Amino acid sequence: MLHLPEAITRLSMPELSGTLGMSLRDAERELETAPGRGPLLDATYADTHRFPAPEWALPAFTAAASGGGMTYTPYRGDRPVRETVAHNVSTVLGVPATGTADVILTPGTQGALFVALAAVLSPGDLVLLPDPDYLSTERMLRYFGARVRRIPMIWPDESETGRGARPTLDLDELERAAAEQPRLMVFSHPNNPTGAIYGEETIAAIAAAAERHDFTVIADELYCRLVYEGEPFHHLAALDGMAERTVTLLGPSKTESLSGYRLGVAVGPKPLVDAMEDVQSVTALRAPAYAQHLLSHWIAEDGDFLEQRLIEYQALRDATVKKINASSVLRVNASYGTAYVFPKVLIGASDQAIALALKEQAGVVVNPGYQFGGAGSGRLRLCFAQDESAWDAALDRIIDVIGSLA
């Protein structure tokens, strides 16, 4: 009989069985195998046909694959590419010039998160994580045997459909949890799934707690350039003393639609990046060698591209929020960043029942809120970066199907 190791069992988070009636992975497999109605619209990801990569992407890859790039780069990544990335990332983060030793290229930002966690954690370590937050983070933490302490996020009630009060963390709860001597805090910023951007007070509070209680922070800033209406964005690593204890995760997969190239970037203190390289050397070896060369163009050559994308995404966000709030079954506040909204469901059906019904009856795949933590229950995550006409019709079907479940 096959016996799976405890670490694999922890990935399924069986403790959720009480609310879901099954483990997390069993619930997701039920969604994956459920029949769908007609051609499915997958609202868990952006439509990269409607929103393709920058024009420089394919030529850069082709040039590298045609002899212009190494097949086997150093584990940390091609050095000339890292030199360019280090310079360009410094301008985004607002920190002094970053050296190549402080940068590692990884197979996607999720790969960066995995090797960073592996480089920091030991079994039994306490880790602070907002609730809700990115769906894979707690699973990875459980895999490494960490103890997870969720810090509640506070954001405006959906009855206030304007911008309203700024989303924040429960700073009192953050301080209480920090006093328990965590090894690490991990948070996505802008927050995935809510699209929240934390204000200066929240970022300063995280920095103060990290310094006072001596813990490391991993800031997943994958969407930090996908910010609407000139919203101020505060990078944790830019605060005094935080570059030495922060790993910042970045990448071109979402804003620039380069997810298929599997590229991630992590910036952090050299000793920690050294440890991340050690982990990568025995797992994935390196980021895809030819694809790495796209990062020489990333940030430096996509200013006009980013400006136009923000205009189109914001129009989709605003139309999505307007249609949702005109319904009687969903309510949502506009996201500050990312390509997501995280509406509250106003009927009594479970997240799983709603997600199954939307796939089977509306032909739309969504992320049920429970995937993002306890605070996500009763919600669903929608990626609005879709073809406009298809998305408008999909929203109508989503609202109609949820209404039929009431």
Short mmCIF file of C-alpha atoms in Angstrom, two decimals:
data_model
loop_
_atom_site.label_atom_id
_atom_site.label_comp_id
_atom_site.label_asym_id
_atom_site.label_seq_id
_atom_site.Cartn_x
_atom_site.Cartn_y
_atom_site.Cartn_z
CA MET A 1 0.00 0.00 0.00
CA LEU A 2 1.31 3.44 -0.93
CA HIS A 3 2.02 5.70 2.05
CA LEU A 4 2.48 9.37 1.26
CA PRO A 5 4.85 11.42 3.43
CA GLU A 6 3.38 13.74 6.03
CA ALA A 7 4.52 16.83 4.07
CA ILE A 8 2.32 15.82 1.12
CA THR A 9 -0.63 15.20 3.42
CA ARG A 10 -0.17 18.66 4.92
CA LEU A 11 -0.46 20.19 1.43
CA SER A 12 -4.08 19.01 1.29
CA MET A 13 -4.83 20.89 4.53
CA PRO A 14 -7.17 18.17 5.86
CA GLU A 15 -8.17 20.44 8.75
CA LEU A 16 -10.54 22.18 6.29
CA SER A 17 -12.64 19.02 6.04
CA GLY A 18 -14.94 20.31 8.77
CA THR A 19 -16.09 23.24 6.63
CA LEU A 20 -15.66 21.82 3.14
CA GLY A 21 -16.62 18.24 3.84
CA MET A 22 -13.32 17.22 2.23
CA SER A 23 -9.67 18.29 2.12
CA LEU A 24 -8.63 21.38 0.18
CA ARG A 25 -7.10 19.41 -2.69
CA ASP A 26 -10.10 17.06 -2.89
CA ALA A 27 -12.37 20.10 -3.17
CA GLU A 28 -10.20 21.53 -5.93
CA ARG A 29 -10.12 18.22 -7.78
CA GLU A 30 -13.90 18.16 -7.63
CA LEU A 31 -13.91 21.55 -9.34
CA GLU A 32 -11.30 20.46 -11.90
CA THR A 33 -13.22 17.34 -12.96
CA ALA A 34 -16.73 18.83 -12.88
CA PRO A 35 -18.30 19.15 -16.33
CA GLY A 36 -18.52 22.61 -17.81
CA ARG A 37 -21.08 24.26 -20.03
CA GLY A 38 -19.79 24.90 -23.54
CA PRO A 39 -16.43 26.61 -24.12
CA LEU A 40 -15.24 27.61 -20.66
CA LEU A 41 -14.15 31.13 -19.79
CA ASP A 42 -11.41 30.76 -17.17
CA ALA A 43 -11.72 33.74 -14.83
CA THR A 44 -8.86 32.53 -12.66
CA TYR A 45 -6.30 33.92 -15.14
CA ALA A 46 -5.98 36.79 -17.60
CA ASP A 47 -6.80 36.20 -21.25
CA THR A 48 -3.34 36.45 -22.81
CA HIS A 49 -4.82 36.39 -26.31
CA ARG A 50 -6.71 39.60 -25.59
CA PHE A 51 -3.76 40.95 -23.58
CA PRO A 52 -0.60 39.59 -25.23
CA ALA A 53 3.02 40.05 -24.20
CA PRO A 54 5.06 43.09 -25.34
CA GLU A 55 6.35 43.05 -28.91
CA TRP A 56 9.93 42.53 -27.75
CA ALA A 57 9.17 39.24 -25.97
CA LEU A 58 9.26 36.68 -28.78
CA PRO A 59 12.21 38.25 -30.68
CA ALA A 60 14.25 38.34 -27.46
CA PHE A 61 13.51 34.68 -26.78
CA THR A 62 14.20 33.68 -30.38
CA ALA A 63 17.53 35.50 -30.44
CA ALA A 64 18.62 33.76 -27.24
CA ALA A 65 17.47 30.34 -28.48
CA SER A 66 19.20 30.90 -31.84
CA GLY A 67 22.64 31.10 -30.30
CA GLY A 68 22.61 34.41 -28.48
CA GLY A 69 22.11 32.89 -25.05
CA MET A 70 23.63 30.20 -22.86
CA THR A 71 21.84 26.85 -22.58
CA TYR A 72 23.14 26.24 -19.06
CA THR A 73 23.36 29.45 -17.06
CA PRO A 74 24.58 29.72 -13.47
CA TYR A 75 21.96 28.57 -10.98
CA ARG A 76 21.37 32.20 -9.99
CA GLY A 77 20.80 33.21 -13.60
CA ASP A 78 22.75 34.68 -16.51
CA ARG A 79 25.09 37.31 -15.05
CA PRO A 80 24.65 40.06 -17.71
CA VAL A 81 20.89 39.65 -17.42
CA ARG A 82 21.08 39.91 -13.64
CA GLU A 83 23.15 43.07 -13.94
CA THR A 84 20.41 44.69 -16.02
CA VAL A 85 17.67 43.37 -13.77
CA ALA A 86 19.45 44.61 -10.65
CA HIS A 87 19.64 48.14 -12.04
CA ASN A 88 16.05 48.24 -13.29
CA VAL A 89 14.56 46.68 -10.18
CA SER A 90 16.31 49.28 -8.01
CA THR A 91 14.39 52.01 -9.83
CA VAL A 92 11.08 50.24 -9.14
CA LEU A 93 11.76 49.52 -5.48
CA GLY A 94 13.30 52.90 -4.75
CA VAL A 95 16.36 51.38 -3.11
CA PRO A 96 20.07 52.04 -3.70
CA ALA A 97 21.65 50.20 -6.61
CA THR A 98 21.13 46.47 -6.21
CA GLY A 99 24.11 44.19 -6.91
CA THR A 100 23.95 41.03 -8.99
CA ALA A 101 24.65 39.00 -5.84
CA ASP A 102 21.35 40.26 -4.40
CA VAL A 103 19.27 39.00 -7.35
CA ILE A 104 18.21 35.49 -8.33
CA LEU A 105 16.18 34.52 -11.39
CA THR A 106 13.68 31.72 -10.76
CA PRO A 107 11.15 29.55 -12.66
CA GLY A 108 8.25 31.91 -12.05
CA THR A 109 7.48 34.02 -9.00
CA GLN A 110 5.91 30.98 -7.33
CA GLY A 111 9.27 29.26 -7.76
CA ALA A 112 10.88 32.25 -6.06
CA LEU A 113 8.44 31.93 -3.16
CA PHE A 114 9.20 28.23 -2.75
CA VAL A 115 12.99 28.58 -2.70
CA ALA A 116 12.75 31.60 -0.39
CA LEU A 117 10.62 29.66 2.09
CA ALA A 118 12.94 26.66 1.85
CA ALA A 119 15.93 28.93 2.55
CA VAL A 120 14.36 30.48 5.66
CA LEU A 121 12.14 27.94 7.41
CA SER A 122 12.64 25.02 9.73
CA PRO A 123 9.81 22.72 10.87
CA GLY A 124 7.84 24.29 13.70
CA ASP A 125 8.71 27.89 12.82
CA LEU A 126 5.91 30.41 13.30
CA VAL A 127 4.93 32.40 10.18
CA LEU A 128 2.58 35.40 9.98
CA LEU A 129 0.27 35.56 6.96
CA PRO A 130 -2.59 37.97 6.19
CA ASP A 131 -6.11 36.64 5.90
CA PRO A 132 -6.94 36.50 3.02
CA ASP A 133 -3.77 36.14 0.96
CA TYR A 134 -2.38 34.29 -2.06
CA LEU A 135 -3.81 30.78 -2.29
CA SER A 136 -0.50 28.85 -2.55
CA THR A 137 1.34 30.50 0.34
CA GLU A 138 -0.22 28.69 3.29
CA ARG A 139 0.04 25.36 1.46
CA MET A 140 3.78 25.86 0.99
CA LEU A 141 4.14 26.88 4.62
CA ARG A 142 2.33 23.73 5.72
CA TYR A 143 4.53 21.66 3.41
CA PHE A 144 7.61 22.98 5.20
CA GLY A 145 6.07 22.17 8.58
CA ALA A 146 5.58 25.78 9.65
CA ARG A 147 2.94 26.99 12.08
CA VAL A 148 0.73 29.62 10.43
CA ARG A 149 -0.77 32.59 12.26
CA ARG A 150 -3.26 34.54 10.17
CA ILE A 151 -3.46 38.34 10.59
CA PRO A 152 -6.92 39.68 9.68
CA MET A 153 -7.19 42.20 6.87
CA ILE A 154 -9.62 45.05 7.42
CA TRP A 155 -11.23 46.54 4.32
CA PRO A 156 -14.35 48.64 3.72
CA ASP A 157 -17.75 47.04 3.90
CA GLU A 158 -19.08 46.33 0.42
CA SER A 159 -22.11 48.50 1.13
CA GLU A 160 -19.72 51.42 0.69
CA THR A 161 -19.18 51.08 -3.04
CA GLY A 162 -16.76 54.00 -3.36
CA ARG A 163 -13.07 53.94 -2.53
CA GLY A 164 -13.91 54.45 1.13
CA ALA A 165 -11.45 53.70 3.92
CA ARG A 166 -8.06 52.26 2.95
CA PRO A 167 -7.63 48.49 3.41
CA THR A 168 -5.18 47.66 6.18
CA LEU A 169 -4.07 44.84 8.44
CA ASP A 170 -5.28 44.53 12.01
CA LEU A 171 -2.19 46.21 13.46
CA ASP A 172 -3.05 45.28 17.05
CA GLU A 173 -3.25 41.63 16.04
CA LEU A 174 -0.02 41.99 14.09
CA GLU A 175 1.77 43.23 17.19
CA ARG A 176 0.34 40.46 19.38
CA ALA A 177 1.40 37.83 16.86
CA ALA A 178 4.85 39.39 16.40
CA ALA A 179 5.42 39.15 20.16
CA GLU A 180 5.25 35.34 19.78
CA GLN A 181 8.65 35.49 18.00
CA PRO A 182 7.81 34.42 14.45
CA ARG A 183 10.58 33.40 12.10
CA LEU A 184 8.92 34.98 9.10
CA MET A 185 6.09 37.07 7.73
CA VAL A 186 4.84 36.61 4.16
CA PHE A 187 2.40 38.93 2.40
CA SER A 188 1.31 39.75 -1.14
CA HIS A 189 1.28 43.42 -2.08
CA PRO A 190 -0.98 44.43 -3.77
CA ASN A 191 -2.98 41.83 -1.95
CA ASN A 192 -4.04 38.80 -3.94
CA PRO A 193 -7.08 38.21 -3.94
CA THR A 194 -8.55 41.57 -2.86
CA GLY A 195 -6.40 43.97 -4.88
CA ALA A 196 -5.79 46.00 -1.70
CA ILE A 197 -2.75 48.25 -1.44
CA TYR A 198 -1.49 48.85 2.06
CA GLY A 199 -0.90 52.43 3.15
CA GLU A 200 2.26 53.89 4.62
CA GLU A 201 1.12 53.20 8.19
CA THR A 202 0.63 49.48 7.56
CA ILE A 203 3.97 49.02 5.78
CA ALA A 204 5.75 50.98 8.52
CA ALA A 205 4.08 48.81 11.16
CA ILE A 206 5.29 45.62 9.45
CA ALA A 207 8.83 47.03 9.31
CA ALA A 208 8.76 48.09 12.95
CA ALA A 209 7.49 44.69 14.09
CA ALA A 210 10.12 42.87 12.01
CA GLU A 211 12.95 44.93 13.49
CA ARG A 212 11.64 44.85 17.05
CA HIS A 213 11.05 41.09 17.06
CA ASP A 214 13.83 40.15 14.61
CA PHE A 215 12.02 38.27 11.88
CA THR A 216 12.42 38.09 8.09
CA VAL A 217 9.74 39.24 5.64
CA ILE A 218 8.92 37.95 2.16
CA ALA A 219 7.00 40.59 0.18
CA ASP A 220 5.35 39.17 -2.94
CA GLU A 221 5.10 42.30 -5.11
CA LEU A 222 4.29 40.61 -8.40
CA TYR A 223 1.54 43.15 -9.13
CA CYS A 224 3.30 46.26 -7.79
CA ARG A 225 3.30 47.98 -11.21
CA LEU A 226 -0.35 47.14 -11.86
CA VAL A 227 -1.76 49.96 -9.74
CA TYR A 228 -4.69 52.21 -10.63
CA GLU A 229 -5.37 55.95 -10.45
CA GLY A 230 -1.85 56.84 -9.34
CA GLU A 231 -2.33 55.06 -6.03
CA PRO A 232 0.80 55.47 -3.82
CA PHE A 233 2.69 52.21 -3.38
CA HIS A 234 5.14 51.73 -0.52
CA HIS A 235 7.86 49.08 -0.92
CA LEU A 236 8.84 47.44 2.35
CA ALA A 237 12.47 46.95 1.26
CA ALA A 238 12.85 50.71 0.74
CA LEU A 239 12.35 51.48 4.44
CA ASP A 240 15.40 52.06 6.62
CA GLY A 241 16.91 48.77 7.75
CA MET A 242 14.49 46.57 5.82
CA ALA A 243 16.64 45.71 2.77
CA GLU A 244 18.69 43.49 5.11
CA ARG A 245 15.68 41.45 6.24
CA THR A 246 13.31 41.52 3.23
CA VAL A 247 13.06 39.29 0.19
CA THR A 248 11.01 40.99 -2.54
CA LEU A 249 9.43 38.81 -5.22
CA LEU A 250 8.80 40.30 -8.65
CA GLY A 251 8.29 39.19 -12.22
CA PRO A 252 6.77 39.85 -15.64
CA SER A 253 4.19 37.07 -15.72
CA LYS A 254 1.07 39.12 -14.94
CA THR A 255 1.52 42.76 -15.89
CA GLU A 256 3.35 41.86 -19.11
CA SER A 257 1.48 38.59 -19.83
CA LEU A 258 4.70 36.56 -19.80
CA SER A 259 3.45 33.72 -17.59
CA GLY A 260 4.26 31.10 -20.23
CA TYR A 261 7.95 31.97 -20.12
CA ARG A 262 8.19 30.98 -16.43
CA LEU A 263 10.23 33.89 -15.11
CA GLY A 264 10.49 35.17 -11.57
CA VAL A 265 12.88 37.52 -9.80
CA ALA A 266 13.79 37.70 -6.13
CA VAL A 267 15.79 40.50 -4.53
CA GLY A 268 17.20 40.18 -1.03
CA PRO A 269 20.25 40.20 1.21
CA LYS A 270 23.14 38.23 -0.29
CA PRO A 271 23.33 35.50 2.42
CA LEU A 272 19.66 34.70 1.95
CA VAL A 273 19.90 34.78 -1.85
CA ASP A 274 22.91 32.44 -1.57
CA ALA A 275 20.72 30.01 0.37
CA MET A 276 17.94 30.35 -2.20
CA GLU A 277 20.44 29.51 -4.94
CA ASP A 278 21.49 26.40 -3.01
CA VAL A 279 17.88 25.24 -2.94
CA GLN A 280 17.31 26.04 -6.60
CA SER A 281 20.48 24.12 -7.55
CA VAL A 282 18.93 20.86 -6.31
CA THR A 283 15.35 21.49 -7.47
CA ALA A 284 14.76 23.37 -10.73
CA LEU A 285 18.48 24.14 -11.37
CA ARG A 286 17.73 27.52 -13.00
CA ALA A 287 15.08 29.66 -14.63
CA PRO A 288 14.53 28.70 -18.30
CA ALA A 289 17.83 29.75 -19.88
CA TYR A 290 16.61 31.36 -23.10
CA ALA A 291 13.62 33.00 -21.45
CA GLN A 292 15.92 34.75 -18.97
CA HIS A 293 16.95 37.16 -21.73
CA LEU A 294 13.49 38.69 -21.81
CA LEU A 295 14.29 40.19 -18.41
CA SER A 296 16.89 42.46 -20.02
CA HIS A 297 13.97 44.29 -21.68
CA TRP A 298 11.53 44.06 -18.76
CA ILE A 299 10.81 47.36 -16.98
CA ALA A 300 13.25 49.34 -19.16
CA GLU A 301 11.30 48.95 -22.41
CA ASP A 302 7.66 48.57 -21.41
CA GLY A 303 6.66 52.05 -20.19
CA ASP A 304 4.22 52.79 -23.03
CA PHE A 305 2.97 49.19 -22.94
CA LEU A 306 2.26 49.45 -19.20
CA GLU A 307 0.49 52.79 -19.54
CA GLN A 308 -1.90 51.41 -22.16
CA ARG A 309 -2.50 48.21 -20.23
CA LEU A 310 -3.44 50.13 -17.10
CA ILE A 311 -6.00 52.14 -19.08
CA GLU A 312 -7.61 48.99 -20.48
CA TYR A 313 -7.53 47.07 -17.20
CA GLN A 314 -9.00 49.98 -15.25
CA ALA A 315 -11.88 50.25 -17.71
CA LEU A 316 -12.56 46.53 -17.25
CA ARG A 317 -12.30 46.85 -13.47
CA ASP A 318 -14.76 49.74 -13.39
CA ALA A 319 -17.25 47.97 -15.67
CA THR A 320 -16.97 44.81 -13.56
CA VAL A 321 -17.57 46.65 -10.29
CA LYS A 322 -20.52 48.56 -11.76
CA LYS A 323 -22.25 45.41 -13.05
CA ILE A 324 -21.62 43.45 -9.84
CA ASN A 325 -22.98 46.20 -7.63
CA ALA A 326 -26.07 46.59 -9.81
CA SER A 327 -26.97 42.99 -8.96
CA SER A 328 -28.76 41.73 -5.87
CA VAL A 329 -26.46 38.74 -5.31
CA LEU A 330 -22.91 40.17 -5.24
CA ARG A 331 -21.23 43.23 -3.77
CA VAL A 332 -17.66 44.46 -4.21
CA ASN A 333 -15.35 47.43 -3.75
CA ALA A 334 -13.00 48.45 -6.55
CA SER A 335 -9.53 46.94 -6.28
CA TYR A 336 -6.58 49.31 -5.94
CA GLY A 337 -4.28 47.06 -7.98
CA THR A 338 -3.98 43.59 -9.61
CA ALA A 339 -6.43 42.25 -12.22
CA TYR A 340 -8.83 40.82 -9.61
CA VAL A 341 -11.97 41.66 -7.73
CA PHE A 342 -13.08 39.67 -4.68
CA PRO A 343 -16.84 40.11 -4.35
CA LYS A 344 -18.93 39.05 -1.39
CA VAL A 345 -21.74 36.63 -2.22
CA LEU A 346 -25.04 37.79 -0.71
CA ILE A 347 -26.83 34.43 -0.78
CA GLY A 348 -26.41 31.48 1.55
CA ALA A 349 -24.83 28.91 -0.77
CA SER A 350 -21.33 27.55 -0.02
CA ASP A 351 -18.25 28.66 -1.97
CA GLN A 352 -17.90 25.18 -3.44
CA ALA A 353 -21.52 24.96 -4.53
CA ILE A 354 -21.28 28.35 -6.22
CA ALA A 355 -18.02 27.51 -8.01
CA LEU A 356 -19.44 24.20 -9.25
CA ALA A 357 -22.66 25.85 -10.43
CA LEU A 358 -20.77 28.59 -12.27
CA LYS A 359 -18.68 26.04 -14.15
CA GLU A 360 -21.56 23.70 -14.92
CA GLN A 361 -24.27 26.26 -15.69
CA ALA A 362 -22.49 29.51 -16.62
CA GLY A 363 -19.41 28.06 -18.29
CA VAL A 364 -17.13 30.18 -16.10
CA VAL A 365 -14.26 28.96 -13.89
CA VAL A 366 -13.67 30.98 -10.71
CA ASN A 367 -11.58 30.74 -7.56
CA PRO A 368 -13.84 30.06 -4.54
CA GLY A 369 -12.97 32.29 -1.62
CA TYR A 370 -11.99 29.52 0.83
CA GLN A 371 -8.79 28.96 -1.18
CA PHE A 372 -7.38 32.23 0.19
CA GLY A 373 -8.00 31.68 3.90
CA GLY A 374 -10.85 31.75 6.37
CA ALA A 375 -11.63 35.40 5.65
CA GLY A 376 -12.21 34.49 2.02
CA SER A 377 -15.22 32.27 2.74
CA GLY A 378 -18.38 33.61 1.19
CA ARG A 379 -16.51 35.29 -1.66
CA LEU A 380 -15.06 34.45 -5.06
CA ARG A 381 -12.08 35.80 -6.97
CA LEU A 382 -12.63 36.99 -10.52
CA CYS A 383 -9.89 38.00 -12.96
CA PHE A 384 -11.40 40.75 -15.09
CA ALA A 385 -8.54 40.85 -17.64
CA GLN A 386 -10.70 39.24 -20.32
CA ASP A 387 -11.98 40.05 -23.79
CA GLU A 388 -14.51 42.80 -23.14
CA SER A 389 -17.52 41.35 -24.98
CA ALA A 390 -16.98 37.84 -23.65
CA TRP A 391 -16.52 39.15 -20.11
CA ASP A 392 -19.66 41.27 -20.13
CA ALA A 393 -21.73 38.24 -21.14
CA ALA A 394 -19.92 36.03 -18.60
CA LEU A 395 -20.74 38.45 -15.79
CA ASP A 396 -24.40 38.29 -16.77
CA ARG A 397 -24.29 34.48 -16.56
CA ILE A 398 -22.45 34.59 -13.22
CA ILE A 399 -25.08 36.87 -11.72
CA ASP A 400 -27.99 34.85 -13.17
CA VAL A 401 -26.64 31.51 -11.92
CA ILE A 402 -25.89 32.80 -8.42
CA GLY A 403 -29.36 34.33 -8.34
CA SER A 404 -30.87 30.96 -9.22
CA LEU A 405 -29.13 29.44 -6.17
CA ALA A 406 -30.69 31.91 -3.75
#
